[in-house]
Every structure is written in C-alpha cells, then in structure tokens.
Short mmCIF file of C-alpha atoms and ligand atoms in Angstrom, two decimals:
data_model
loop_
_atom_site.label_atom_id
_atom_site.label_comp_id
_atom_site.label_asym_id
_atom_site.label_seq_id
_atom_site.Cartn_x
_atom_site.Cartn_y
_atom_site.Cartn_z
CA MET A 1 96.65 127.81 127.34
CA GLY A 2 94.29 128.31 130.30
CA GLY A 3 93.74 125.59 132.93
CA LYS A 4 90.17 124.86 131.78
CA ALA A 5 91.22 124.50 128.14
CA GLN A 6 94.00 122.12 129.23
CA ILE A 7 91.59 120.01 131.26
CA SER A 8 89.12 119.69 128.36
CA LEU A 9 92.02 118.84 126.02
CA GLY A 10 93.02 116.13 128.53
CA TRP A 11 89.49 114.73 128.44
CA ILE A 12 89.46 114.75 124.64
CA GLU A 13 92.74 112.77 124.57
CA TRP A 14 91.35 110.36 127.19
CA ILE A 15 88.18 109.73 125.14
CA LYS A 16 90.23 109.39 121.94
CA GLY A 17 92.45 106.86 123.74
CA TRP A 18 89.51 104.69 124.81
CA LEU A 19 88.01 104.90 121.30
CA LEU A 20 91.33 103.69 119.88
CA VAL A 21 91.37 100.71 122.28
CA LEU A 22 87.77 99.89 121.26
CA TYR A 23 88.70 100.25 117.58
CA ASP A 24 91.60 97.82 118.16
CA ILE A 25 89.29 95.27 119.75
CA LEU A 26 86.71 95.51 116.97
CA PHE A 27 88.94 95.72 113.90
CA GLN A 28 92.39 94.28 114.74
CA ARG A 29 91.57 90.92 113.19
CA ILE A 30 90.49 92.55 109.91
CA LEU A 31 93.48 94.93 109.88
CA ALA A 32 95.88 92.02 110.45
CA CYS A 33 94.29 89.64 107.94
CA HIS A 34 97.33 89.97 105.63
CA LEU A 35 99.56 88.36 108.29
CA LYS A 36 100.29 84.64 108.52
CA ASN A 37 100.03 82.94 111.87
CA PRO A 38 102.61 82.08 113.06
CA LEU A 39 104.59 84.87 111.44
CA GLN A 40 107.25 83.60 109.04
CA LEU A 41 110.67 84.64 110.29
CA PRO A 42 113.90 85.05 108.32
CA PRO A 43 116.73 82.62 109.27
CA LEU A 44 117.93 83.58 112.76
CA ASN A 45 121.02 81.40 113.12
CA GLY A 46 123.84 83.25 114.84
CA LEU A 47 121.51 85.73 116.58
CA THR A 48 121.23 86.00 120.36
CA CYS A 49 117.92 87.29 121.75
CA ILE A 50 116.90 88.04 125.33
CA VAL A 51 113.14 87.90 125.99
CA THR A 52 111.86 89.10 129.37
CA GLY A 53 108.70 87.55 130.81
CA ALA A 54 108.91 84.47 128.62
CA THR A 55 106.94 82.16 130.92
CA SER A 56 103.49 83.14 129.72
CA GLY A 57 101.43 84.90 127.07
CA ILE A 58 103.12 86.81 124.28
CA GLY A 59 106.65 86.37 125.68
CA LEU A 60 106.33 82.58 125.80
CA GLU A 61 105.27 82.45 122.14
CA MET A 62 108.08 84.77 121.10
CA ALA A 63 110.80 82.82 122.93
CA LYS A 64 109.65 79.54 121.39
CA HIS A 65 109.29 80.95 117.89
CA LEU A 66 112.68 82.69 117.93
CA ALA A 67 114.39 79.50 119.16
CA GLU A 68 112.60 77.42 116.50
CA GLY A 69 113.87 79.95 113.94
CA GLY A 70 117.47 79.15 114.94
CA ALA A 71 118.26 81.97 117.41
CA HIS A 72 120.01 81.51 120.74
CA VAL A 73 117.27 82.60 123.16
CA VAL A 74 117.63 83.66 126.78
CA MET A 75 114.37 83.52 128.74
CA ALA A 76 114.76 86.24 131.39
CA CYS A 77 112.18 85.28 134.02
CA ARG A 78 111.44 85.36 137.71
CA LYS A 79 109.87 81.85 137.69
CA THR A 80 112.96 79.98 136.54
CA ARG A 81 111.54 76.55 137.26
CA ALA A 82 108.47 77.21 135.08
CA ALA A 83 110.79 78.42 132.31
CA ASN A 84 112.97 75.30 132.57
CA ASP A 85 109.84 73.08 132.44
CA LEU A 86 108.80 74.87 129.24
CA ILE A 87 112.22 74.31 127.69
CA GLN A 88 112.07 70.58 128.48
CA LYS A 89 108.63 70.37 126.88
CA TRP A 90 109.74 72.24 123.74
CA GLN A 91 112.91 70.13 123.41
CA LYS A 92 110.77 66.97 123.52
CA GLU A 93 108.38 68.39 120.91
CA CYS A 94 111.18 69.19 118.48
CA SER A 95 113.41 66.16 119.18
CA GLY A 96 112.28 64.48 115.94
CA MET A 97 112.99 67.61 113.91
CA ALA A 98 116.16 69.53 113.03
CA GLY A 99 117.84 69.35 116.44
CA LEU A 100 117.65 70.77 119.94
CA LEU A 101 116.65 74.38 120.51
CA ASP A 102 119.40 76.73 121.68
CA ILE A 103 117.54 78.17 124.65
CA GLU A 104 118.35 78.87 128.29
CA VAL A 105 116.95 80.57 131.39
CA MET A 106 118.38 83.42 133.46
CA GLU A 107 116.74 84.86 136.55
CA LEU A 108 115.29 88.37 136.39
CA ASP A 109 112.74 89.99 138.69
CA LEU A 110 111.78 93.44 137.45
CA LEU A 111 110.29 94.31 140.84
CA SER A 112 113.86 94.54 142.10
CA LEU A 113 116.40 96.88 140.52
CA GLU A 114 119.09 94.86 142.28
CA SER A 115 117.91 91.77 140.39
CA VAL A 116 118.21 93.75 137.13
CA GLY A 117 121.78 94.70 138.09
CA LYS A 118 122.59 91.05 138.92
CA PHE A 119 121.14 89.84 135.63
CA ALA A 120 123.16 92.42 133.67
CA SER A 121 126.38 91.58 135.53
CA ALA A 122 125.93 87.87 134.83
CA TRP A 123 125.17 88.58 131.17
CA ASN A 124 127.96 91.13 130.67
CA ALA A 125 130.50 88.76 132.28
CA ARG A 126 130.11 86.58 129.18
CA GLN A 127 131.41 89.44 127.01
CA GLY A 128 129.26 88.18 124.15
CA PRO A 129 127.22 90.09 121.59
CA LEU A 130 123.48 90.66 122.01
CA HIS A 131 121.45 91.17 118.85
CA VAL A 132 117.89 91.55 120.14
CA LEU A 133 116.55 92.61 123.54
CA ILE A 134 112.78 92.21 123.88
CA ASN A 135 111.40 94.04 126.91
CA ASN A 136 108.14 92.11 127.06
CA ALA A 137 107.47 91.42 130.77
CA GLY A 138 104.77 93.67 132.11
CA ILE A 139 101.90 93.94 134.55
CA PHE A 140 98.44 95.46 134.47
CA SER A 141 96.96 94.97 137.93
CA ILE A 142 93.44 95.90 136.86
CA GLY A 143 91.37 97.41 139.64
CA ALA A 144 93.98 96.64 142.31
CA PRO A 145 94.96 99.24 144.92
CA GLN A 146 98.21 101.14 144.44
CA THR A 147 101.27 99.10 145.48
CA PHE A 148 104.98 99.90 145.64
CA SER A 149 108.09 97.84 144.99
CA LYS A 150 110.73 97.40 147.66
CA ASP A 151 112.72 100.01 145.69
CA GLY A 152 109.90 102.45 146.53
CA PHE A 153 108.30 102.80 143.08
CA GLU A 154 104.69 102.34 141.97
CA GLU A 155 104.70 98.78 140.62
CA HIS A 156 103.42 99.47 137.08
CA MET A 157 106.05 102.19 136.69
CA GLN A 158 108.79 99.90 137.99
CA VAL A 159 107.95 96.70 136.05
CA ASN A 160 106.81 98.32 132.80
CA HIS A 161 109.24 101.21 132.57
CA LEU A 162 111.99 101.77 135.17
CA ALA A 163 113.38 98.23 135.38
CA PRO A 164 113.34 97.63 131.57
CA ALA A 165 115.01 101.05 131.14
CA LEU A 166 117.80 100.02 133.54
CA LEU A 167 118.13 96.65 131.83
CA THR A 168 118.39 98.25 128.39
CA LEU A 169 121.07 100.72 129.47
CA LEU A 170 123.11 98.08 131.29
CA LEU A 171 123.02 95.84 128.21
CA LEU A 172 124.04 98.65 125.80
CA PRO A 173 127.69 97.54 125.55
CA SER A 174 126.56 94.02 124.64
CA LEU A 175 123.93 95.31 122.18
CA ILE A 176 126.46 97.54 120.47
CA ARG A 177 128.91 94.62 120.30
CA GLY A 178 126.12 92.74 118.49
CA SER A 179 125.17 95.55 116.09
CA PRO A 180 123.20 95.77 113.91
CA SER A 181 120.98 95.15 116.91
CA ARG A 182 117.52 96.04 118.19
CA VAL A 183 115.65 96.79 121.39
CA VAL A 184 111.93 96.05 121.08
CA ASN A 185 109.67 97.27 123.87
CA VAL A 186 106.28 95.59 124.07
CA ASN A 187 104.13 98.64 124.66
CA SER A 188 100.37 99.16 124.42
CA ASN A 189 97.89 101.43 122.68
CA MET A 190 96.70 102.22 126.18
CA HIS A 191 99.66 104.64 126.31
CA HIS A 192 97.24 106.97 124.45
CA LEU A 193 95.40 107.29 127.79
CA GLY A 194 98.63 108.06 129.62
CA PHE A 195 100.08 111.19 131.09
CA VAL A 196 103.46 111.32 132.85
CA ASP A 197 104.37 113.93 135.43
CA SER A 198 108.11 113.43 135.86
CA ASN A 199 107.89 114.92 139.35
CA ASP A 200 105.17 112.46 140.31
CA LEU A 201 106.04 109.13 138.61
CA ASN A 202 104.65 107.33 141.67
CA VAL A 203 101.27 109.15 141.41
CA THR A 204 101.38 110.03 145.11
CA SER A 205 101.31 113.84 145.03
CA GLY A 206 97.50 113.92 145.12
CA LYS A 207 97.35 115.95 141.86
CA ARG A 208 95.82 112.90 140.18
CA LYS A 209 93.79 110.14 141.79
CA TYR A 210 95.55 106.80 141.26
CA SER A 211 93.84 104.00 139.36
CA SER A 212 95.39 100.95 137.72
CA VAL A 213 94.57 102.46 134.29
CA ILE A 214 96.48 105.62 135.24
CA GLY A 215 99.40 103.54 136.54
CA TYR A 216 99.53 101.25 133.49
CA SER A 217 98.97 103.84 130.75
CA GLY A 218 101.45 106.26 132.34
CA SER A 219 104.13 103.56 132.56
CA LYS A 220 103.68 102.67 128.88
CA LEU A 221 103.84 106.34 127.82
CA ALA A 222 106.99 106.81 129.93
CA GLN A 223 108.53 103.83 128.10
CA ILE A 224 107.88 105.40 124.68
CA MET A 225 109.31 108.76 125.81
CA PHE A 226 112.41 107.09 127.26
CA SER A 227 112.89 104.98 124.11
CA SER A 228 112.59 108.05 121.89
CA VAL A 229 115.29 109.94 123.81
CA LEU A 230 117.52 106.85 123.85
CA GLN A 231 117.12 106.44 120.09
CA LYS A 232 118.13 110.09 119.61
CA LYS A 233 121.16 109.80 121.91
CA LEU A 234 122.57 106.74 120.15
CA PRO A 235 124.79 107.70 117.20
CA SER A 236 123.68 105.97 113.99
CA GLU A 237 127.15 104.31 113.78
CA ALA A 238 126.25 102.38 116.94
CA GLY A 239 123.90 100.34 114.73
CA LEU A 240 121.27 99.92 117.46
CA ASN A 241 117.57 100.66 116.85
CA VAL A 242 115.08 101.13 119.67
CA MET A 243 111.40 100.52 118.92
CA CYS A 244 108.04 100.19 120.65
CA VAL A 245 105.20 97.94 119.51
CA SER A 246 101.58 97.31 120.38
CA PRO A 247 100.76 93.59 120.33
CA GLY A 248 97.05 94.29 119.86
CA VAL A 249 94.45 93.16 122.38
CA VAL A 250 95.55 89.66 123.30
CA MET A 251 94.07 86.79 125.31
CA THR A 252 96.78 86.19 127.93
CA ASN A 253 97.20 86.12 131.69
CA VAL A 254 97.22 89.91 131.64
CA ALA A 255 93.51 89.80 132.52
CA ARG A 256 94.09 87.62 135.60
CA ASP A 257 93.31 90.54 137.94
CA LEU A 258 89.97 91.37 136.32
CA PRO A 259 86.89 90.72 138.48
CA ARG A 260 85.54 87.25 137.60
CA ILE A 261 82.44 88.57 135.86
CA ILE A 262 84.48 90.77 133.49
CA GLN A 263 86.96 87.92 132.98
CA THR A 264 84.11 85.76 131.73
CA GLY A 265 83.15 88.49 129.26
CA TYR A 266 86.80 88.80 128.19
CA HIS A 267 86.97 85.08 127.42
CA LEU A 268 83.63 85.16 125.63
CA ILE A 269 84.99 87.45 122.92
CA PRO A 270 87.77 85.26 121.57
CA TYR A 271 86.89 86.11 117.98
CA PHE A 272 87.94 89.71 118.54
CA LEU A 273 90.98 89.06 120.73
CA PHE A 274 94.29 87.85 119.33
CA SER A 275 95.69 84.56 120.59
CA ALA A 276 99.11 84.89 122.26
CA GLN A 277 100.71 83.60 119.04
CA GLU A 278 98.93 86.28 117.00
CA GLY A 279 99.84 88.90 119.61
CA ALA A 280 103.53 87.94 119.30
CA ARG A 281 103.68 88.85 115.59
CA SER A 282 104.27 92.60 115.78
CA THR A 283 107.15 92.18 118.24
CA LEU A 284 108.68 89.35 116.21
CA PHE A 285 108.33 91.52 113.10
CA ALA A 286 110.12 94.46 114.77
CA ALA A 287 112.78 92.11 116.13
CA THR A 288 113.59 90.30 112.88
CA ASP A 289 112.30 91.99 109.72
CA PRO A 290 115.29 92.81 107.48
CA ASP A 291 113.80 96.17 106.34
CA ILE A 292 113.55 97.61 109.86
CA PRO A 293 117.03 99.24 110.00
CA GLU A 294 116.33 101.22 106.83
CA TYR A 295 112.92 102.33 108.11
CA CYS A 296 114.51 103.46 111.38
CA SER A 297 117.25 105.38 109.59
CA VAL A 298 114.62 107.31 107.57
CA LEU A 299 112.90 108.34 110.82
CA ARG A 300 116.25 109.44 112.27
CA ALA A 301 117.01 111.52 109.18
CA ASP A 302 113.60 113.21 109.47
CA ASP A 303 114.38 114.12 113.07
CA TRP A 304 111.02 112.60 114.04
CA PRO A 305 110.68 113.05 117.83
CA VAL A 306 109.25 109.59 118.59
CA CYS A 307 110.94 106.21 118.25
CA PRO A 308 109.44 103.83 115.65
CA TYR A 309 106.10 102.45 116.86
CA PHE A 310 104.36 99.45 115.27
CA SER A 311 100.77 98.36 115.70
CA GLY A 312 99.46 94.82 116.18
CA ASP A 313 99.19 94.40 112.41
CA CYS A 314 102.95 95.08 112.00
CA ARG A 315 102.40 98.45 110.33
CA PRO A 316 104.21 101.59 111.48
CA THR A 317 101.76 103.84 113.30
CA ASN A 318 101.62 107.04 115.29
CA ALA A 319 102.23 107.10 119.01
CA SER A 320 100.01 109.50 120.99
CA ALA A 321 100.25 113.29 120.73
CA GLU A 322 101.70 113.38 124.26
CA ALA A 323 104.44 110.91 123.22
CA HIS A 324 105.61 113.62 120.75
CA ASN A 325 106.10 116.13 123.58
CA VAL A 326 109.89 116.50 123.45
CA ASP A 327 110.08 118.61 126.59
CA SER A 328 108.19 116.02 128.67
CA ALA A 329 110.24 113.21 127.13
CA MET A 330 113.50 114.88 128.21
CA LYS A 331 112.13 115.32 131.73
CA VAL A 332 111.09 111.66 131.83
CA TRP A 333 114.59 110.68 130.66
CA ASP A 334 116.32 112.72 133.38
CA LYS A 335 114.00 111.49 136.13
CA THR A 336 114.27 107.88 134.98
CA LEU A 337 118.07 107.93 135.05
CA GLU A 338 118.03 109.56 138.48
CA LEU A 339 115.68 106.88 139.85
CA ILE A 340 117.59 103.94 138.36
CA GLY A 341 120.87 105.27 139.72
CA LEU A 342 122.69 106.37 136.56
CA PRO A 343 124.01 109.82 135.57
CA SER A 344 121.71 111.54 133.04
CA ASN A 345 124.58 111.62 130.50
CA ALA A 346 125.32 107.89 130.94
CA VAL A 347 124.81 107.10 127.24
CA GLU A 348 127.07 109.92 126.00
CA ARG A 349 129.78 108.97 128.50
CA LEU A 350 129.54 105.31 127.57
CA MET A 351 129.82 106.16 123.88
CA GLU A 352 132.93 108.18 124.59
CA GLY A 353 134.53 105.15 126.20
CA GLU A 354 134.19 106.32 129.79
CA VAL A 355 133.40 104.04 132.71
CA VAL A 356 129.99 105.06 134.12
CA PRO A 357 129.11 104.64 137.82
CA CYS A 358 125.98 102.58 138.46
CA LYS A 359 124.10 102.25 141.77
CA TYR A 360 122.45 98.90 141.06
CA CYS A 361 125.39 97.15 139.33
CA HIS A 362 128.09 94.96 140.74
CA GLN A 363 130.61 96.74 138.55
CA ASN A 364 130.47 100.13 136.85
CA MET A 365 129.18 100.20 133.28
CA THR A 366 132.07 99.48 130.97
CA GLU A 367 133.04 101.32 127.85
CA VAL A 368 131.66 100.38 124.47
CA ASP A 369 133.71 99.88 121.38
CA TYR A 370 131.93 100.53 118.10
N1 NAP B 401 97.52 91.05 126.49
C1 NAP B 401 97.23 92.21 125.96
O1 NAP B 401 96.12 92.45 125.49
C2 NAP B 401 98.29 93.28 125.90
C3 NAP B 401 97.98 94.47 125.25
C4 NAP B 401 98.93 95.47 125.18
C5 NAP B 401 100.19 95.26 125.73
N2 NAP B 401 100.46 94.10 126.36
C6 NAP B 401 101.81 93.94 126.94
O2 NAP B 401 102.36 92.71 126.53
C7 NAP B 401 103.37 92.30 127.47
C8 NAP B 401 103.20 90.83 127.77
O3 NAP B 401 101.98 90.66 128.48
P1 NAP B 401 101.03 89.40 128.28
O4 NAP B 401 99.76 89.93 127.73
O5 NAP B 401 101.73 88.31 127.56
O6 NAP B 401 100.74 89.05 129.80
P2 NAP B 401 101.14 87.80 130.71
O7 NAP B 401 100.64 86.53 130.11
O8 NAP B 401 100.66 88.18 132.07
O9 NAP B 401 102.73 87.77 130.68
C9 NAP B 401 103.48 88.71 131.39
C10 NAP B 401 104.88 88.17 131.61
O10 NAP B 401 105.60 89.16 132.35
C11 NAP B 401 106.22 88.52 133.45
N3 NAP B 401 106.42 89.38 134.61
C12 NAP B 401 105.47 90.05 135.32
N4 NAP B 401 106.06 90.67 136.36
C13 NAP B 401 107.38 90.38 136.30
C14 NAP B 401 108.51 90.72 137.10
N5 NAP B 401 108.39 91.44 138.21
N6 NAP B 401 109.74 90.27 136.75
C15 NAP B 401 109.88 89.50 135.65
N7 NAP B 401 108.85 89.13 134.85
C16 NAP B 401 107.62 89.56 135.19
C17 NAP B 401 105.27 87.40 133.82
O11 NAP B 401 105.98 86.45 134.60
P3 NAP B 401 105.27 85.66 135.83
O12 NAP B 401 104.70 84.45 135.19
O13 NAP B 401 106.43 85.41 136.73
O14 NAP B 401 104.24 86.58 136.42
C18 NAP B 401 104.89 86.88 132.43
O15 NAP B 401 105.87 86.01 131.94
C19 NAP B 401 103.21 93.23 128.67
O16 NAP B 401 104.22 94.20 128.62
C20 NAP B 401 101.84 93.86 128.45
O17 NAP B 401 101.74 95.14 129.03
C21 NAP B 401 99.56 93.10 126.46
#
C-alpha cells in the first residue's frame, strides 16, 4: 500500500477511534443497564487477588468489593499509608458484619522497574498461589509535556504497559501455582486511537509528534498486543487466562490533569459517566465470572489473534484492527522483553522448568510446576 493510502487509513482509524469513545460516553449507561451495581460476585473464599493502584478510582472499588466477597486481597500501591488508612476505614465499616476483611498492602511503584522486581521478590518468597492479578494502575497525563521515568521510558508506556508486563511475567510461577487463574488488564477503548512503533516506544524519533493522547493510547494498544502474545505462549494446561477490559468512561482521578475548565465540564456530565463502582464491574466480571475459562478456551481453539477483550458492559467485544496485527504484536513482545530485561523466550524457558535470568529481580525467575 502506498504512503498516502496508509496515511489516510491512519486518519480513518483515528476518527473511528474518537467516534467510539464518544459512543461510549453517550450510550454506555444504556448498554450496561442489564448490570446490577455493585456487580454480584460469586463466593471468593480461598482466592488470592492482587490489585495494582487500589488507592483510588476503579482499583479502590475493586479491592474493597473483592475483599467483601471473601477473597484475600493485596493492594499493590505506591501510597502505602493511604492504602492502610482505607483498610482501617473498611474494617470499621464491616466490623458489625461477617468478620474482618482479609486485605493487606504491599508497596509497588510502577515508575520504577526495580520496585516491580522488589514487589515480585517479596511476593514470590511466600511461595503461595495467586489466583487473580489485576493490572489496574495507570496514568493519563492529559495535556502534559512528555516525561520519562528514571528507567528512561516515556511515563505512559512505563506505567501502563512495561511495568505491568514485567509484573505479570515475574508473577507467572505464582499464577500457575494458583491455576485456574487470571490476569486482567484494565485497558481502554482509547487503544483504538493507538499506534505502536516497536522501534520508537518512547515516541522520541520525531516520526510522530508526541501528545498525551498518543502516549496513552499507544501504551494501551501495546498492552493488548503483549497480552495476546502471552496468551498464545501459555499452554492451555497452565490454566492461566490473560484478558483486557475497558471499564467504560469513568468519573475518577484520571481527569486530574485536565485544564480546570474542561474538568468542570467533565464533572457536569455525571449522568453519562460511570461512577468508580460502575466502572469496576467489567474488571470484576473478567476476574470472577465462572464462565470466563470456557469462553477463553473457545478463543484459543479458534486461533483468534487477540486476547479476550471485554467492554464496560461486561460483553466480549472487538479490540481495534491494529490490535489484530500479529506481526506488530510479535515486535512489541520482543521489544518489551528486551526493555524489561528478560530474554524474549522467557515464558517458554520458564514452562520448560528452566531458571530464567532477570535484570530487575533479586533472584532469577524460578521454574514453574504445572
Ligand atoms: N477513568 C476512566 O474513564 C478510564 C477509562 C479507561 C481506562 N481507564 C483505566 O482505568 C485504570 C484505573 O484508572 P482510574 O480511572 O481509576 O484512575 P485513578 O483514580 O487516577 O487511579 C489510578 C490508580 O493508579 C495508581 N498509580 C498511578 N501511577 C502509579 C505508579 N507509578 N505506581 C503505582 N500505582 C500508580 C494511582 O495511585 P496514586 O494514588 O499513587 O497516584 C491510583 O491508585 C487505569 O489503567 C486507566 O487507564 C480509566
């Protein structure tokens, strides 16, 4: 295809992406009217769930709801004091009810790959099973200039994709020990606006002009591509399903970087926006619904190139056309593993019982037994 045709195709996808976001804002409440709020969960006793970014917004609601449902919940947060204050408050609220919540805090700062390695070492030292990992923490620094983490990566790419990718891979042994288990990535329909150049994940080459929308949407698309390859690499006997979900358009702190005038507009349309509790439903559904493993195994059997993707109304939906680009997804996989300091065949080696070297870990990745 010629350059001009490609550019106009890019514009068409971009416009389609924005129309989809607008459609979400206008119709999500109608499309989700079959859902209860809060979502009713199956009994979760005996399950261990890690939720990243559980101090505000969607993550806070999910952590509380999962703990109330009987799960052992780990709030993986950078503001550990705020998380502990929340736990105290929730324990007081439920003291008259069935008993104390089984919930704890562990420190995790996704802006530091070393912190991810530390978190994983501390978790893996327990040698326990993990049943659900929810990669929820994310940033959208709307309108802000381009910034880089101390690891040298564009911050949206690091917090929304690279660090959760490292976390997921380092927790694989624990997830497989807990199988049937799930990884749920809180993604966004804004990935439809995204494009990922695996040779320019930092958007510094000058080929594209950086904006926060480009940074955010690219990081969310990279997460879907990475999740799809991971899902393909995991043998079905491992019993681990990897999914992405859109929470809908949700009233949370995610809009804190909007200029004040737009923020006012954002808060003036509460009818259209989901509350954080409503926005938590699709992730909770993917994390706990008993029919999910069967749905995932059908997709595997079909050799569908994209991992399962759920919309804010908990229905399976289609990720963007670019997310189906297998060639780009493989390139994103290889580049991601290179940047997070793991060999590109880390999953295969781990599954074969080998010890895998890891740049950001305190020990090497240990073998899995499944
Ligand atoms: N709200 C929406 O309309 C919407 C739509 C689509 C997708 N999403 C996605 O939903 C997820 C949750 O966002 P939200 O809307 O609930 O926003 P939020 O209220 O801003 O919550 C984001 C959470 O991520 C944590 N976080 C940010 N940077 C972190 C870091 N470096 N290390 C560890 N934790 C970090 C925050 O912790 P701190 O308190 O420490 O900052 C906070 O707990 C994100 O992945 C977002 O992209 C949201």
